[in-house]
mmCIF file of C-alpha atoms in Angstrom:
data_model
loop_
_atom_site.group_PDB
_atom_site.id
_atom_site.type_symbol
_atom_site.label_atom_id
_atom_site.label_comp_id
_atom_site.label_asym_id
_atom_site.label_seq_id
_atom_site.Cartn_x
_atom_site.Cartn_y
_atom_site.Cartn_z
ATOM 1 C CA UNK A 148 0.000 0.000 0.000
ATOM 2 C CA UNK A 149 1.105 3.937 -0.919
ATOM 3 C CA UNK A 150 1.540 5.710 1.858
ATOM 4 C CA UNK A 151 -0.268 8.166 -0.046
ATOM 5 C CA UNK A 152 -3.255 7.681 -2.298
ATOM 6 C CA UNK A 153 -4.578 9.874 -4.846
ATOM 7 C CA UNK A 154 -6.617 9.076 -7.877
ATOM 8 C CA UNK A 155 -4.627 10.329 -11.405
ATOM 9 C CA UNK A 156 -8.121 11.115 -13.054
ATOM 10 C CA UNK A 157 -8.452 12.556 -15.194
ATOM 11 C CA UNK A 158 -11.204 14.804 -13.858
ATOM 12 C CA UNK A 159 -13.521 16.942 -16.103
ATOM 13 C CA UNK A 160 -16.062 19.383 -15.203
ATOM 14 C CA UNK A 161 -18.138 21.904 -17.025
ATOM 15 C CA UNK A 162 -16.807 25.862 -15.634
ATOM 16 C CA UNK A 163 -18.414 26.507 -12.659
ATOM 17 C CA UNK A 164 -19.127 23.316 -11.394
ATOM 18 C CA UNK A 165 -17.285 22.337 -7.652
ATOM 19 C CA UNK A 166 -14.487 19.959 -7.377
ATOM 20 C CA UNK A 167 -13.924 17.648 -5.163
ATOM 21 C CA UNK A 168 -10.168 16.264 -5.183
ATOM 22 C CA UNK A 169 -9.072 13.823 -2.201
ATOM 23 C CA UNK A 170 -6.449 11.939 -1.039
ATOM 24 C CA UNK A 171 -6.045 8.832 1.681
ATOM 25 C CA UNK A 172 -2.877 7.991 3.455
ATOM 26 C CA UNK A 173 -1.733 5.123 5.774
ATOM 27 C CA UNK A 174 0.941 7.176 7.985
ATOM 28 C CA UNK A 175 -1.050 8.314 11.579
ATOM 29 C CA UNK A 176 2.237 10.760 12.291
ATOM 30 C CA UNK A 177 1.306 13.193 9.315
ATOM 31 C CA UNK A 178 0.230 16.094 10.396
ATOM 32 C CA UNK A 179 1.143 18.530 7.526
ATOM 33 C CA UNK A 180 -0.861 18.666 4.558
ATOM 34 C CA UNK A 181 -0.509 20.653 1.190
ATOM 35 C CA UNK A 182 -2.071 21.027 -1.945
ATOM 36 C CA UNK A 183 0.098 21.874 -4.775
ATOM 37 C CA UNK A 184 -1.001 22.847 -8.640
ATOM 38 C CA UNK A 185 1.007 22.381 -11.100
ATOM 39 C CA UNK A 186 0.559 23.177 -14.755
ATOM 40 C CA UNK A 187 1.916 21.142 -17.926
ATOM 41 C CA UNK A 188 5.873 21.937 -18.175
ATOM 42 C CA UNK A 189 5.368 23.950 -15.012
ATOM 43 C CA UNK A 190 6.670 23.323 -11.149
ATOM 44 C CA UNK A 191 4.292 22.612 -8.291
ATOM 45 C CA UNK A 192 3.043 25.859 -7.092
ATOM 46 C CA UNK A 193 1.740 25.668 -3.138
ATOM 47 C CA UNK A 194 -2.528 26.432 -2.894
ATOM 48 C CA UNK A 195 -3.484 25.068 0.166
ATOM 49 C CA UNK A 196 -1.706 24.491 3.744
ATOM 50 C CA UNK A 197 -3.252 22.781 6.963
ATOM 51 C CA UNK A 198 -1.840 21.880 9.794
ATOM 52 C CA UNK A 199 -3.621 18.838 11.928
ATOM 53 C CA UNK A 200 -7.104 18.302 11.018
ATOM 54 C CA UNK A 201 -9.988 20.658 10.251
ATOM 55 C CA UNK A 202 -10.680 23.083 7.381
ATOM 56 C CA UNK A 203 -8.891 25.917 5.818
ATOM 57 C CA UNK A 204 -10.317 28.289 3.073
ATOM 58 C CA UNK A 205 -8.772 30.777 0.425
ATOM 59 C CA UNK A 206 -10.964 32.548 -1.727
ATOM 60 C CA UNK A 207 -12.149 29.206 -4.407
ATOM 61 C CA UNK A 208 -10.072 26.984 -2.500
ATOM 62 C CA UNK A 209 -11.405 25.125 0.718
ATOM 63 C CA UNK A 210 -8.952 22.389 2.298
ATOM 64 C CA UNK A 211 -10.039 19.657 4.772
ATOM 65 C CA UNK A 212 -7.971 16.974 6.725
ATOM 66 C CA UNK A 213 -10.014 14.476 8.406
ATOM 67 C CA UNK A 214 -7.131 12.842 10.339
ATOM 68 C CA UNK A 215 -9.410 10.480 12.202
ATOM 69 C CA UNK A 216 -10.009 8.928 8.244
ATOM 70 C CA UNK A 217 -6.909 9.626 7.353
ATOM 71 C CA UNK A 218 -8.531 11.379 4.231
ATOM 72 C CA UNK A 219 -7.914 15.088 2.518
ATOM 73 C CA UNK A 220 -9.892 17.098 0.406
ATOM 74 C CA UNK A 221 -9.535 20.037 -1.618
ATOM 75 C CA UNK A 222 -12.652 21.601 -2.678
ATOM 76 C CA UNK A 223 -12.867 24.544 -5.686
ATOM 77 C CA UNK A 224 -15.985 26.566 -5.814
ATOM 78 C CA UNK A 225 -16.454 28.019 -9.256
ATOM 79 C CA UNK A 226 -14.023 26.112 -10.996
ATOM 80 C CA UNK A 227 -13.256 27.991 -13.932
ATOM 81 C CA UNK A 228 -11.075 26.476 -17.322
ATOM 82 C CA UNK A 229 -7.646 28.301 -15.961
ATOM 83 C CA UNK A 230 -8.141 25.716 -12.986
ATOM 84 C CA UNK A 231 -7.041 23.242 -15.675
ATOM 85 C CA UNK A 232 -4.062 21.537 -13.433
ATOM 86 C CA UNK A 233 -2.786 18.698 -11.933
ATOM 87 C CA UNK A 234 -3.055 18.809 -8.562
ATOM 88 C CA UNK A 235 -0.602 17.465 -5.961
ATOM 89 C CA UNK A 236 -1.942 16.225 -2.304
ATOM 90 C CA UNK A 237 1.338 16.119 0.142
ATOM 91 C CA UNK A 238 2.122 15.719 3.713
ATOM 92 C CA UNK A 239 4.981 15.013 6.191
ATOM 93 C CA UNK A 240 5.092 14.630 9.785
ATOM 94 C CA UNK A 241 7.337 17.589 10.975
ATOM 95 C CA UNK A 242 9.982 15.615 12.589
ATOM 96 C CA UNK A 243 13.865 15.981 12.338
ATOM 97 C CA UNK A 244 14.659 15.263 8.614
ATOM 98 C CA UNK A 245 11.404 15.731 7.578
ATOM 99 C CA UNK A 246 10.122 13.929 4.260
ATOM 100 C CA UNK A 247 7.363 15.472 2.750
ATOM 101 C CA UNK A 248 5.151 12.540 0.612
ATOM 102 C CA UNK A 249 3.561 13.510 -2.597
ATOM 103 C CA UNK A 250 0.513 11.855 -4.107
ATOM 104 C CA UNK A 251 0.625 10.913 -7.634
ATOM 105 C CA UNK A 252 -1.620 14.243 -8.876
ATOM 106 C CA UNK A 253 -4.887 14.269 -10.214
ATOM 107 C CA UNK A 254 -5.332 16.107 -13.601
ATOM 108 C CA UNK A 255 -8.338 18.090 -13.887
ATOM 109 C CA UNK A 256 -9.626 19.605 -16.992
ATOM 110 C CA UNK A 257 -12.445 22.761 -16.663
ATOM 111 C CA UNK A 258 -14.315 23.248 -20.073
ATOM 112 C CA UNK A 259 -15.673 26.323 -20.940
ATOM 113 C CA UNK B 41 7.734 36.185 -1.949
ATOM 114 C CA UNK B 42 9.145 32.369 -1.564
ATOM 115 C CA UNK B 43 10.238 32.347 -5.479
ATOM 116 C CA UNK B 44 12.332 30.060 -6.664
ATOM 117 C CA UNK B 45 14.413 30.016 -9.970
ATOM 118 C CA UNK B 46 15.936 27.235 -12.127
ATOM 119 C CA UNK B 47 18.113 27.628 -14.634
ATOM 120 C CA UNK B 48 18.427 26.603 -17.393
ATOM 121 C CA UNK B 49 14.880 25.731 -18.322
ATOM 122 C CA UNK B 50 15.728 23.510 -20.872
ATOM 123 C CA UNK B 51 18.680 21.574 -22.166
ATOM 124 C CA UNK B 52 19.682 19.356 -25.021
ATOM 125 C CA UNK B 53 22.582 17.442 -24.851
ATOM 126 C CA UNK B 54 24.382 14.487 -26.510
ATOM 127 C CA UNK B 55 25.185 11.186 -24.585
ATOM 128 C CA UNK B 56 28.092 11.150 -22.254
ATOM 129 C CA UNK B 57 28.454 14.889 -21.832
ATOM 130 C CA UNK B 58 27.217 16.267 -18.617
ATOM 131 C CA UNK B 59 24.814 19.448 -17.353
ATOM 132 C CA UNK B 60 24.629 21.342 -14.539
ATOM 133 C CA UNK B 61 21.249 22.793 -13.482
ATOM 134 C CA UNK B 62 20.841 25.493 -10.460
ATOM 135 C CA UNK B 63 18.559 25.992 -8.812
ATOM 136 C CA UNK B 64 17.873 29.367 -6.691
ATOM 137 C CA UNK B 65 15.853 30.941 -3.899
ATOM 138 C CA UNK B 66 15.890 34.279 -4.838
ATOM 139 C CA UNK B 67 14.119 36.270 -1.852
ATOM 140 C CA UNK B 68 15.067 33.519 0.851
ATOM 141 C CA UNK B 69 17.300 31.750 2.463
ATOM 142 C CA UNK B 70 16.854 28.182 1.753
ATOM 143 C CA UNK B 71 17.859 25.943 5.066
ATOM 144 C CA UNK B 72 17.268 22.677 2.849
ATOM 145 C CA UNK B 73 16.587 21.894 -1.030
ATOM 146 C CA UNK B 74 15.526 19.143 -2.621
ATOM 147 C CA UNK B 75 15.267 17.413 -6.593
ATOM 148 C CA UNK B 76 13.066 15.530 -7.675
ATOM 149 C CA UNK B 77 12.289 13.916 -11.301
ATOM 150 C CA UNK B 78 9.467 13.574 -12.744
ATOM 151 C CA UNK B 79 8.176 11.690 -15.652
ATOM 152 C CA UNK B 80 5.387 12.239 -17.944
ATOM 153 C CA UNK B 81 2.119 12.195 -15.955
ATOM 154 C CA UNK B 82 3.482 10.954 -13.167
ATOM 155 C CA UNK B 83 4.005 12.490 -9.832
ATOM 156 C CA UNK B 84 7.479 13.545 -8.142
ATOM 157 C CA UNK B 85 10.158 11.302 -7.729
ATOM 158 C CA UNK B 86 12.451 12.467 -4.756
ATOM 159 C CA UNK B 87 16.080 12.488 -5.408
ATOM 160 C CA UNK B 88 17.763 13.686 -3.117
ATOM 161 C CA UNK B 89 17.853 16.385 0.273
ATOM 162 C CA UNK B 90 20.157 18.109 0.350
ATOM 163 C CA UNK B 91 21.122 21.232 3.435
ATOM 164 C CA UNK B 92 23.607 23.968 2.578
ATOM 165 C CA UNK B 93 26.887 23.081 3.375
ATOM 166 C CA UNK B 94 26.555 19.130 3.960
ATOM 167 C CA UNK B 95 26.798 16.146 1.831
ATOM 168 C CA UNK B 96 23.187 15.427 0.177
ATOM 169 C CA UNK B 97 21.288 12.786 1.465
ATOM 170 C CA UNK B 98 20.629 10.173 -2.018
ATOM 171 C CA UNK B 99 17.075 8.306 -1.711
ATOM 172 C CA UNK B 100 17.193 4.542 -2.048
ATOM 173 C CA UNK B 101 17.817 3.835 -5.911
ATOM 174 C CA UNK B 102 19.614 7.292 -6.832
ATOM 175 C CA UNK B 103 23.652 7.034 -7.789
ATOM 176 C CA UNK B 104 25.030 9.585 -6.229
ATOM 177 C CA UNK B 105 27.854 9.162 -8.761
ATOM 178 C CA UNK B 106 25.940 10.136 -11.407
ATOM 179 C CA UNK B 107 23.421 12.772 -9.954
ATOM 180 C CA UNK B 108 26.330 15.345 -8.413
ATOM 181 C CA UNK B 109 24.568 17.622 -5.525
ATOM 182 C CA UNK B 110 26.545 20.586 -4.670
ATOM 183 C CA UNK B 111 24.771 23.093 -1.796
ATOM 184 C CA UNK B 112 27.274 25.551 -1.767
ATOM 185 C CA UNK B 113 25.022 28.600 0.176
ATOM 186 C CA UNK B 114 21.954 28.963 1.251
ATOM 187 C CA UNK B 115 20.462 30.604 -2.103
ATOM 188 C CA UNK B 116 22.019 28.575 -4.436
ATOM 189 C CA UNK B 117 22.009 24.367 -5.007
ATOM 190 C CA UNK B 118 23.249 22.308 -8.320
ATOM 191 C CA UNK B 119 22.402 19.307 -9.282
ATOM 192 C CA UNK B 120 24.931 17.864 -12.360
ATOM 193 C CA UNK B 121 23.635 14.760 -14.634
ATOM 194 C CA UNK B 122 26.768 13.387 -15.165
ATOM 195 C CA UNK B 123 27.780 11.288 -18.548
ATOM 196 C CA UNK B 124 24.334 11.660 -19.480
ATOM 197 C CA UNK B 125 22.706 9.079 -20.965
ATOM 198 C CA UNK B 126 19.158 8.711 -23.362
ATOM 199 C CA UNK B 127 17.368 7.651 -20.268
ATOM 200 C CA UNK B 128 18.311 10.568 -17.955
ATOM 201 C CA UNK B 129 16.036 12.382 -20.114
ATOM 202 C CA UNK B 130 13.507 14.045 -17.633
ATOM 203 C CA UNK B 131 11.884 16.889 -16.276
ATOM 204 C CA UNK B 132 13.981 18.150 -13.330
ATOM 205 C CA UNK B 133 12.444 20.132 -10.300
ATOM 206 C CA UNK B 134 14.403 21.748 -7.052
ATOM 207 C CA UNK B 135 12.127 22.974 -4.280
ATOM 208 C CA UNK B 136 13.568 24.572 -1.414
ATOM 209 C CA UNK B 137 12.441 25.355 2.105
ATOM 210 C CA UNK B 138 13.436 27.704 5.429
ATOM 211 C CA UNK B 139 10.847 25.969 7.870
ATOM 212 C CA UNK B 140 9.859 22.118 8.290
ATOM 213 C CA UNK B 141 6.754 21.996 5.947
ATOM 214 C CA UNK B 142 6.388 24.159 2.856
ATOM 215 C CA UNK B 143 8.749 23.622 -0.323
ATOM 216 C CA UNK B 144 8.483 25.937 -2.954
ATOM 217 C CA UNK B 145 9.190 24.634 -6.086
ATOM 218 C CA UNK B 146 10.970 25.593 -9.351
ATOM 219 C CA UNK B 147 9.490 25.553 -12.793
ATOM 220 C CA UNK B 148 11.535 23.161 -13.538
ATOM 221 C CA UNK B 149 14.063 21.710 -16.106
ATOM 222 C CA UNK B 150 13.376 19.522 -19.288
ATOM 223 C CA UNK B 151 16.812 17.627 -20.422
ATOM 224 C CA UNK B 152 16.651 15.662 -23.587
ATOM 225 C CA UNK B 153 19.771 13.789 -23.810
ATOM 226 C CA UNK B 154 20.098 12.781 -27.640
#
């Protein structure tokens, strides 16, 4: 089993619509957790940062860590077609030579 | 603010020479960087960690031989493909951090090794 587990998609919604993206992991001692977007030929830019469990929002972008599931979300209200990504689910555990564990990215695709 | 730079952002080379890429954090001091590969539609493959002034820590798989880490300061990190082969061929991304959890990434390097 991954210690991280994130479904590649692709996902495709019509503009507007809300996304749902998630990710499961097996490691109880994460307590970070990031969502990165990256764009074709692009690096990961960072959206989204949580710290234990609970829900952060920015603007579109809602994050949730349910740490009792062991299960993330990112949410995206009014997706629009420049939300056209792949987005990256990560998470560490903060301790002394930290390793941060990336998902495998789930591409979405907004149509106008 | 957190921006990080690579250089260059593309490279074509012939087999058995070697490239250097750097990678920068240009408004930040960068405690520890790290490079990672990644393939087409797939997601990042770490390569190695490495903190200014130290030897880089190689993940499990990675010849340190061949993949040359040099952290000279705490802006500035190079990672040099060396005797470059067909397979090397990859898109190459540094990411660098000052505190435990956020890495900020590069845009990245494509090498095509001919």
């Amino acid at each position: 089993q991954k210690e991280v587990e994130q479904d590649p998609g692709p996902l495709s919604v019509p503009e507007g619509a809300i996304v749902s993206l998630n990710c499961t992991y097996s490691n109880s001692a994460f307590q970070y957790f990031m969502w990165y977007r990256q764009y074709s030929r692009k690096g990961p830019e960072l959206l989204m940062y949580t710290y234990s469990s609970g829900n952060k929002e920015d603007g579109r972008f809602t994050a949730q860590v349910d740490k009792s599931s062991k299960y993330i979300s990112l949410f995206i209200r009014d997706s629009q077609p420049s939300d056209s990504a792949t987005y990256l689910c990560a998470m560490n555990e903060n301790t002394g030579g930290f390793k941060t564990i990336f998902g495998a990215g789930t591409r979405l695709f907004v149509k106008a | 603010g957190a921006v990080v730079s690579q250089h260059p952002s593309r490279v074509i080379c012939k087999s058995g020479t070697s490239v250097k890429i750097e990678c920068r954090s240009l408004d930040f001091q960068a405690t520890t960087m790290f490079w990672y590969r990644q393939f087409p539609k797939k997601s990042l493959m770490l390569m190695a960690t490495s903190n200014e002034g130290s030897k880089a820590t190689y993940e499990q798989g990675v010849e340190k031989d061949k993949f040359l880490i040099n952290h000279a300061s705490l802006t500035l990190s190079t990672l040099t493909v060396t005797s470059a082969h067909p397979e090397d061929s990859s898109f190459y991304i540094c990411s660098a951090s000052y505190r435990n959890n956020e890495q900020f990434f590069g845009p990245g390097t494509r090498l095509t090794v001919l």
